mmCIF file of C-alpha atoms in Angstrom:
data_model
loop_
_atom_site.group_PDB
_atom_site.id
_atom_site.type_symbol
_atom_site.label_atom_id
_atom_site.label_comp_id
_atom_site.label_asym_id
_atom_site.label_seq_id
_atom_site.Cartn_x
_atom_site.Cartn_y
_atom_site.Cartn_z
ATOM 1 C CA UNK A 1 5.564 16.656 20.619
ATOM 2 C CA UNK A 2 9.329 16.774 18.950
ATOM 3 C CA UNK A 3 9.105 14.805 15.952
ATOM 4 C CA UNK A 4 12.429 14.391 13.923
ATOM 5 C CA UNK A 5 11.314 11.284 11.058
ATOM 6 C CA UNK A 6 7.468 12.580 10.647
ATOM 7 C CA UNK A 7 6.292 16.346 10.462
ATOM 8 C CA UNK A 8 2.178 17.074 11.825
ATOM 9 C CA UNK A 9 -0.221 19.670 11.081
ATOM 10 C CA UNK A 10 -3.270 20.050 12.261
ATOM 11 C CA UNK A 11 -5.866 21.843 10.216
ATOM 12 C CA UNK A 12 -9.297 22.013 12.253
ATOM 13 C CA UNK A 13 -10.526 18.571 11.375
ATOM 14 C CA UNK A 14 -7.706 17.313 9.462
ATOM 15 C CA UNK A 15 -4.178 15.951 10.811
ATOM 16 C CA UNK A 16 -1.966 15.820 7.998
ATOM 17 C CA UNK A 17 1.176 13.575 9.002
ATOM 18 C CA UNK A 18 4.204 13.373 6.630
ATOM 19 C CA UNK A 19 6.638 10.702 6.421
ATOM 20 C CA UNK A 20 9.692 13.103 7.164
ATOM 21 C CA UNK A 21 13.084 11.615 6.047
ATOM 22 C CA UNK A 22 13.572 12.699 2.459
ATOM 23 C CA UNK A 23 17.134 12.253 1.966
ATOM 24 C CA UNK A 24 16.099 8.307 2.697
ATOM 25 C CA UNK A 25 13.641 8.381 0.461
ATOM 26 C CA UNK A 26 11.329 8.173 4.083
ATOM 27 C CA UNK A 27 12.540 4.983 4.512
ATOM 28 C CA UNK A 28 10.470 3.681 7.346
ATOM 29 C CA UNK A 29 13.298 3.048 10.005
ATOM 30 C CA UNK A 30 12.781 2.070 13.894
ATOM 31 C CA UNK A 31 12.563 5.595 15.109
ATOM 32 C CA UNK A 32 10.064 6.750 12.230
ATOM 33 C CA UNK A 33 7.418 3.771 12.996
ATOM 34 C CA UNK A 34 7.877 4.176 17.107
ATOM 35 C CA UNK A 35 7.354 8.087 16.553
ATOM 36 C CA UNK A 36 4.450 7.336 13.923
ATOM 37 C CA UNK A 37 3.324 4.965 17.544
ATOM 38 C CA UNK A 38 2.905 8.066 19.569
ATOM 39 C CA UNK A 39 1.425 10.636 16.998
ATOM 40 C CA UNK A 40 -1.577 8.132 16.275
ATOM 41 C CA UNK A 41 -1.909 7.352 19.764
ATOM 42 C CA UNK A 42 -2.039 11.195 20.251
ATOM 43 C CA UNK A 43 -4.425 11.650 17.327
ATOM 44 C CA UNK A 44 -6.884 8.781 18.353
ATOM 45 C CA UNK A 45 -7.362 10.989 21.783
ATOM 46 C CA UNK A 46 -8.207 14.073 20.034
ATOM 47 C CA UNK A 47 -11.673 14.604 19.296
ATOM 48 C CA UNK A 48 -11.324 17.639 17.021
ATOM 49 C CA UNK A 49 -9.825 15.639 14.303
ATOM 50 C CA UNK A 50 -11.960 13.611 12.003
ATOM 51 C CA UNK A 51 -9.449 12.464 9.086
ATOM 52 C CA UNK A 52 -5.847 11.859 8.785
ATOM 53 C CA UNK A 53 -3.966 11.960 5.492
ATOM 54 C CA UNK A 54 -0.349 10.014 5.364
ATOM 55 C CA UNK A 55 1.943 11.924 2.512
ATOM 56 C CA UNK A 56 5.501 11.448 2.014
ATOM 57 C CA UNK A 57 7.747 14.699 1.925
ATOM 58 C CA UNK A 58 9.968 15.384 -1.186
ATOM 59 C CA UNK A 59 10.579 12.741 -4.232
ATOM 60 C CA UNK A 60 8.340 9.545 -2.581
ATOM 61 C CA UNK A 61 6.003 8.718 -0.272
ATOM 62 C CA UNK A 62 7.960 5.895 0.557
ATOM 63 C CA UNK A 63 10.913 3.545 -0.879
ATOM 64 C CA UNK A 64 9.879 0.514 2.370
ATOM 65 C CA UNK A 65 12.111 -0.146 5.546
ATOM 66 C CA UNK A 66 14.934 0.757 6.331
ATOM 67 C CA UNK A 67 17.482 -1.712 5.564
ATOM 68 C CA UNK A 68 20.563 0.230 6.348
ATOM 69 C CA UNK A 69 22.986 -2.479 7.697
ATOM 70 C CA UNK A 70 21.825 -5.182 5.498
ATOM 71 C CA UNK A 71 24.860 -7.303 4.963
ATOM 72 C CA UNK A 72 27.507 -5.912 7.839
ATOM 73 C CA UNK A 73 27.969 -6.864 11.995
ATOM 74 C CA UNK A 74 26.150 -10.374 12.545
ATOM 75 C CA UNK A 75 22.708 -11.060 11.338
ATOM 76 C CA UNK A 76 19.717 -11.135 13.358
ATOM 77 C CA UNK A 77 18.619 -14.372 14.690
ATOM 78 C CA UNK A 78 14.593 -15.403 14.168
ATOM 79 C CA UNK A 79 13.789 -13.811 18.244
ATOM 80 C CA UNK A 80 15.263 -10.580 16.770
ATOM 81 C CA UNK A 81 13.190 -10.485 13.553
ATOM 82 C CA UNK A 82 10.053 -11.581 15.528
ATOM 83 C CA UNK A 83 10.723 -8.371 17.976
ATOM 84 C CA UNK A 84 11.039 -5.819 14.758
ATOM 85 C CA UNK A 85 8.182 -7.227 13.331
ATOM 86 C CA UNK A 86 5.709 -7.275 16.352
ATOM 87 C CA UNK A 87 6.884 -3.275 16.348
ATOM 88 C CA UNK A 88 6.491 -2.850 12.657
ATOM 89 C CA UNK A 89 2.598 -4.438 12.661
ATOM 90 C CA UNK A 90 2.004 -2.940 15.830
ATOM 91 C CA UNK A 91 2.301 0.399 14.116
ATOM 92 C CA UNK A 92 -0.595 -0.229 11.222
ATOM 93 C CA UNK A 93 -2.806 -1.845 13.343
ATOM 94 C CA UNK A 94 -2.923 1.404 15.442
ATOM 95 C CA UNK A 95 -4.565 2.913 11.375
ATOM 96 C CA UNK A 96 -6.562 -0.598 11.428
ATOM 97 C CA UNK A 97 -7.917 0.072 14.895
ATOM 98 C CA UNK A 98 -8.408 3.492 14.808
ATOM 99 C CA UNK A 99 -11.814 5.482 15.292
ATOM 100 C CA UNK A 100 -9.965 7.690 12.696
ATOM 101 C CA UNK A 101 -10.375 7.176 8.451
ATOM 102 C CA UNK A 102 -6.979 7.392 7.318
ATOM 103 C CA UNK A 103 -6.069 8.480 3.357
ATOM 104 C CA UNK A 104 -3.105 7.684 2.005
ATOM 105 C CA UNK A 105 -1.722 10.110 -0.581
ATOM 106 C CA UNK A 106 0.951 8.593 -2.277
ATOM 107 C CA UNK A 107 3.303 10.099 -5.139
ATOM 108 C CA UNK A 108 6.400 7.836 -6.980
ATOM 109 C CA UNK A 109 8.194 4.801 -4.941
ATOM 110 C CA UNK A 110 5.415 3.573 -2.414
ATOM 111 C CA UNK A 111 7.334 -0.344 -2.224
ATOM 112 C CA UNK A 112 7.655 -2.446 0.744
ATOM 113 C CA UNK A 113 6.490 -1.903 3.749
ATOM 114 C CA UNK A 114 5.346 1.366 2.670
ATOM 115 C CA UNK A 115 2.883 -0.400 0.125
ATOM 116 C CA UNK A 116 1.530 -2.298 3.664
ATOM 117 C CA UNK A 117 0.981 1.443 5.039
ATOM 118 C CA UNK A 118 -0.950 2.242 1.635
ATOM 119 C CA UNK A 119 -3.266 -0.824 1.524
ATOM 120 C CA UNK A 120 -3.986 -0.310 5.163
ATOM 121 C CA UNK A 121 -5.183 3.152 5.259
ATOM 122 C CA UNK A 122 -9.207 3.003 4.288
ATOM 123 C CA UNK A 123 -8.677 5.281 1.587
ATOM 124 C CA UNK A 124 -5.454 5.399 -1.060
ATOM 125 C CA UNK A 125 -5.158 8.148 -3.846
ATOM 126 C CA UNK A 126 -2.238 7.811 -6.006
ATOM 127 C CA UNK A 127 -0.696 10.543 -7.970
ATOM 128 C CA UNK A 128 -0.176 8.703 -11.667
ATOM 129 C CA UNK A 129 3.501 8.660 -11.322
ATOM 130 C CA UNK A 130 2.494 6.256 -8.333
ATOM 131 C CA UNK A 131 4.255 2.776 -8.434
ATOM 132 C CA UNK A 132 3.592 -0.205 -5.944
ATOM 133 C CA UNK A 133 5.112 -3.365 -5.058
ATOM 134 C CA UNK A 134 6.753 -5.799 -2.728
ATOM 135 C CA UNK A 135 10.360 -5.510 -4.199
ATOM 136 C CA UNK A 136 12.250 -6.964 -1.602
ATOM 137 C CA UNK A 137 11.095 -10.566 -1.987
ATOM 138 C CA UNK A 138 13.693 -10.544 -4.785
ATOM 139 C CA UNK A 139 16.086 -10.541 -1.677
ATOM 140 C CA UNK A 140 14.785 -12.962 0.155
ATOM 141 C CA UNK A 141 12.287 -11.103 2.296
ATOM 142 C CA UNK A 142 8.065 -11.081 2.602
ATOM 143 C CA UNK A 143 5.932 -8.707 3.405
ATOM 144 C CA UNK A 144 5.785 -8.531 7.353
ATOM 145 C CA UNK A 145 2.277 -7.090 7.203
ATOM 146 C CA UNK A 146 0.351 -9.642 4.422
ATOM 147 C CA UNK A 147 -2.888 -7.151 3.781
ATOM 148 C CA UNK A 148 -2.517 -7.749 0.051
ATOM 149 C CA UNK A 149 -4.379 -11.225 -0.370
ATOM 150 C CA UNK A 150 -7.308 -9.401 1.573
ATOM 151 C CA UNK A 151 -7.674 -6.488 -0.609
ATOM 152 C CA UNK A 152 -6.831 -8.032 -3.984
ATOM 153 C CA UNK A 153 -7.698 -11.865 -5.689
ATOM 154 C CA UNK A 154 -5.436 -14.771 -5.052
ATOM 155 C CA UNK A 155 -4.114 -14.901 -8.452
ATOM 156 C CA UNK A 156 -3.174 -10.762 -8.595
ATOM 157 C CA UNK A 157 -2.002 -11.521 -4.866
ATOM 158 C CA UNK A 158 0.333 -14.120 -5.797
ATOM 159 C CA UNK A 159 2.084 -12.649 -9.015
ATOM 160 C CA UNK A 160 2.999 -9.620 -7.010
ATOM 161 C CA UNK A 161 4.101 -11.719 -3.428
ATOM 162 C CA UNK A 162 5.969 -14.396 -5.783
ATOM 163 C CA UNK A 163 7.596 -12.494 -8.285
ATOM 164 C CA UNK A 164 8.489 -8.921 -6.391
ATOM 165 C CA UNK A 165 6.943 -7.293 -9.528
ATOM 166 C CA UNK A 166 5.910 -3.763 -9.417
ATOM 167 C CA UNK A 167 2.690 -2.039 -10.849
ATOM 168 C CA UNK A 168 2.257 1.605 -11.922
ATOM 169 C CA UNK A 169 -1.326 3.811 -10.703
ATOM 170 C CA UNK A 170 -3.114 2.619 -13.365
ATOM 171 C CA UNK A 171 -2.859 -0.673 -12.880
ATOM 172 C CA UNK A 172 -2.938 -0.229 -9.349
ATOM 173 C CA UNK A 173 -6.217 1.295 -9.644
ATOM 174 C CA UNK A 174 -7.576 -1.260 -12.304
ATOM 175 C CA UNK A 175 -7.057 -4.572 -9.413
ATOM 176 C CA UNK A 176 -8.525 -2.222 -6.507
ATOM 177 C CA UNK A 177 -4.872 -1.436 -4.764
ATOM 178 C CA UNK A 178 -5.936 2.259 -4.638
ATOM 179 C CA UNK A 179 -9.135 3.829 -4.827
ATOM 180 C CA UNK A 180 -8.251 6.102 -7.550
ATOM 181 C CA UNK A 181 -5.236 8.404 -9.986
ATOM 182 C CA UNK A 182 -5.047 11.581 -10.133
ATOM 183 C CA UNK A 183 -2.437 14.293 -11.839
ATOM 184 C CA UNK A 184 0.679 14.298 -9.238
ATOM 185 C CA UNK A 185 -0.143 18.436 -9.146
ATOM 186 C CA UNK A 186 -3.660 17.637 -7.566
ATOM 187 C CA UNK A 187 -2.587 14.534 -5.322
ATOM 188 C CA UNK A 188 -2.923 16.344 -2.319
ATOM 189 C CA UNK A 189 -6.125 18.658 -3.178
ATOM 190 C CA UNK A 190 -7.549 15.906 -4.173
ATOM 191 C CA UNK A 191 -6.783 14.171 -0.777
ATOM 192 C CA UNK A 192 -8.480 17.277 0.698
ATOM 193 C CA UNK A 193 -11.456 17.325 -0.830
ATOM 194 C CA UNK A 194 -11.969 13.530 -0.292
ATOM 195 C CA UNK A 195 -11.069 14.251 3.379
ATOM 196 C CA UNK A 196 -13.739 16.826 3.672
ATOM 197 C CA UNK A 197 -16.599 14.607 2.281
ATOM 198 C CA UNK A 198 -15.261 11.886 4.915
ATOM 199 C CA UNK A 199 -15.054 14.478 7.918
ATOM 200 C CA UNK A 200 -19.319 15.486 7.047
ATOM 201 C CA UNK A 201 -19.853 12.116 8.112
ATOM 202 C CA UNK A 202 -21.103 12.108 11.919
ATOM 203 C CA UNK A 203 -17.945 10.732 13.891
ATOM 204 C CA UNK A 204 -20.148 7.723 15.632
ATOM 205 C CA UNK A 205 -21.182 6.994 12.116
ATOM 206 C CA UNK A 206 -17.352 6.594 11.111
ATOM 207 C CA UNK A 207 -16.241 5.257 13.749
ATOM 208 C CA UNK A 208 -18.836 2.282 14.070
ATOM 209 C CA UNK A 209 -18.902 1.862 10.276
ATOM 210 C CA UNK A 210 -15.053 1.759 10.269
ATOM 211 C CA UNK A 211 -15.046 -1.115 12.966
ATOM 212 C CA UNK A 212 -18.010 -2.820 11.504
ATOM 213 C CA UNK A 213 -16.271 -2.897 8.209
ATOM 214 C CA UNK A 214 -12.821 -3.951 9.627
ATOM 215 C CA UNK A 215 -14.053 -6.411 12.385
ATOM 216 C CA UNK A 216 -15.694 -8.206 10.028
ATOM 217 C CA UNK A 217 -12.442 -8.908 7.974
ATOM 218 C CA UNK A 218 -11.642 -10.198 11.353
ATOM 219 C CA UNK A 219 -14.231 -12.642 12.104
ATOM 220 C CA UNK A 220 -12.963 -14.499 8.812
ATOM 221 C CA UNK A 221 -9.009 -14.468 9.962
ATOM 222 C CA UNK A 222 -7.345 -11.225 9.231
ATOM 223 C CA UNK A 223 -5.726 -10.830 12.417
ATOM 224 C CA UNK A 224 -4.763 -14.414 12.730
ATOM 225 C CA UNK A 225 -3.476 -14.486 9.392
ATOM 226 C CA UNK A 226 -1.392 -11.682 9.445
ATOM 227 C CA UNK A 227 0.273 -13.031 13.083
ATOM 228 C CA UNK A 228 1.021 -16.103 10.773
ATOM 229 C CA UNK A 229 2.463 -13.850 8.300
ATOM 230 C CA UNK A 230 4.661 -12.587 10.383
ATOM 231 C CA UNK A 231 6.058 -15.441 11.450
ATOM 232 C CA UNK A 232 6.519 -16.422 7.798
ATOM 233 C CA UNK A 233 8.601 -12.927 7.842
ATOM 234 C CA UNK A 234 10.982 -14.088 10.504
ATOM 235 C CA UNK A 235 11.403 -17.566 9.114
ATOM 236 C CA UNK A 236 12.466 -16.111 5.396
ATOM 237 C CA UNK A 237 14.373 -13.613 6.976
ATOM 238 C CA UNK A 238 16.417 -16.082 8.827
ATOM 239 C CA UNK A 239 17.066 -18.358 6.461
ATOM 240 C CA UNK A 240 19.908 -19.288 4.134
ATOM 241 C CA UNK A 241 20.097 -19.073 0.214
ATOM 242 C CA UNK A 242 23.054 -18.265 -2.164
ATOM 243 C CA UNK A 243 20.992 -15.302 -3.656
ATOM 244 C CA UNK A 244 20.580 -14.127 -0.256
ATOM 245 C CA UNK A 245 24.433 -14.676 0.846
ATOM 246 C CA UNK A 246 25.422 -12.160 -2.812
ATOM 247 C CA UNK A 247 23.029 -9.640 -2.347
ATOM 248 C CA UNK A 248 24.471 -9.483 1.588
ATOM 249 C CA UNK A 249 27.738 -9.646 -0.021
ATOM 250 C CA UNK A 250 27.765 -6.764 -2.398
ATOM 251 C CA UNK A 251 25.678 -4.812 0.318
ATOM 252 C CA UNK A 252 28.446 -5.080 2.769
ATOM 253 C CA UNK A 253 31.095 -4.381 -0.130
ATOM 254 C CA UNK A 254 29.740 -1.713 -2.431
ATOM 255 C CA UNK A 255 26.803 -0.705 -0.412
ATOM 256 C CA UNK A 256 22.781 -0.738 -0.894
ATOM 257 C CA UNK A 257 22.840 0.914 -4.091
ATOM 258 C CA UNK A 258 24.937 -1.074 -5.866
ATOM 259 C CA UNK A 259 23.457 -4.374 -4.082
ATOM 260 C CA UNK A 260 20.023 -3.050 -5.772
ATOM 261 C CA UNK A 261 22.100 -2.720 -9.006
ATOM 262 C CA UNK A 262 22.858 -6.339 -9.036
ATOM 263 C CA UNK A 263 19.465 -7.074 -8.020
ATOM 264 C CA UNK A 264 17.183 -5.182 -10.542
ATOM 265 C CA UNK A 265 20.080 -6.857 -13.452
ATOM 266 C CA UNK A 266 18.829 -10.170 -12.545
ATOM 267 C CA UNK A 267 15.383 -9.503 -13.212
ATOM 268 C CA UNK A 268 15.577 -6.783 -15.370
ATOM 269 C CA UNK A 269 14.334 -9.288 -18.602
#
């Protein structure tokens, strides 16, 4: 399979798949997450492999979607939105699904929808220059994929989804965001060596404890609420707001960077 945003190896047992797009910071753009589609598809039909680690080549593991465009040409209406983010959820609900364990392995900016990715791999190990968050609720946004209140309390839940704040590892581990730090030189040995113990485990085992585990989450609401959530996503996304109508402003202007400037100034106290 060609792959241009994601690179795959294949070790035996272990698929390692890397977010591919390191001079964007692997910003997760259309073609990435419809690529990502196909390799997990691929993956889930291959009985040799037991675990899959997600890594992120060169300075991240991931800075969120790509929002390249933001503030130029006419702006989505709320059909549009609702079609990118039945493709966005579609892609980690193929992880959620999955027969496979999945381990994140996540180093620096790991924000946005890349944070979703994190939370819904079973397993996250975060080097301890790690830092998470939903940033782009500070420009009018939500998180299309709303795992968080279901793997942290309400009240942790809300001052990251209300305020856009973001967390370093530690932290991350202390509320149960990841299931552990470790030096960034040993993030991905240490994702080895956690994917080894995982791949002892008889596949049926895995597989029914995975779906056990996850389908329970389900019987109390998790699919229905994140379907709401994304709705939610659309509705924000296609709303008005003067904060929203700057940061579109300067985008289309200056550019992203400087838009991101003027964003982190406003909250920077």
């Amino acid at each position: 399979m060609e792959l241009n945003t994601l690179k795959l190896v294949k070790e035996d047992w272990l698929a390692t798949l890397t977010l591919n797009r390191p001079e964007k910071m692997n910003a997760l753009s259309e073609e990435l997450q419809l690529e990502m589609q196909k390799v997990l598809d691929d993956l889930e039909e291959d009985m040799d492999i037991r675990v899959v680690i997600i890594n992120g080549e060169g300075r991240c593991f991931s800075a969120g979607f790509d929002i390249t465009g933001t503030g130029s040409g006419e702006a989505p209406d709320v059909q549009q939105w609702r079609a990118g983010v039945k493709r966005e959820n579609a892609t980690w609900f193929r992880i959620w699904r999955s027969r496979l364990p999945f381990i994140a392995a996540v180093h620096s900016h790991c924000l946005g929808g890349a944070c979703e990715l994190s939370m819904v791999c079973d397993i996250t190990i975060a080097a301890d220059d790690a830092q998470f968050g939903e940033p782009e609720i500070q420009f009018q946004s939500a998180p299309p994929f709303p795992i968080m209140p279901w793997v942290l309390g309400m009240k942790k839940t809300k001052e990251l989804l209300l305020t856009g704040d973001r967390i370093g590892a530690e932290e991350a581990e202390r509320i149960g965001l990841v299931n552990r730090v470790v030096p960034r030189d040993r993030l991905m040995d240490e994702a080895r060596a956690f994917a080894r113990k995982m791949a002892m485990i008889p596949p049926p085992a895995m597989h029914l404890n995975k779906t056990g585990i996850n389908r329970g989450y389900d019987i109390r609401g998790f699919q229905s609420t994140i379907d709401y959530g994304a709705e939610i996503f659309a509705m924000i996304l296609s709303s008005d707001s003067q904060e929203k109508r700057d940061f579109e402003k300067i985008a289309a202007e200056k550019g992203l960077r400087e838009a991101f400037k003027w964003r982190d100034a406003k909250f920077a106290g």
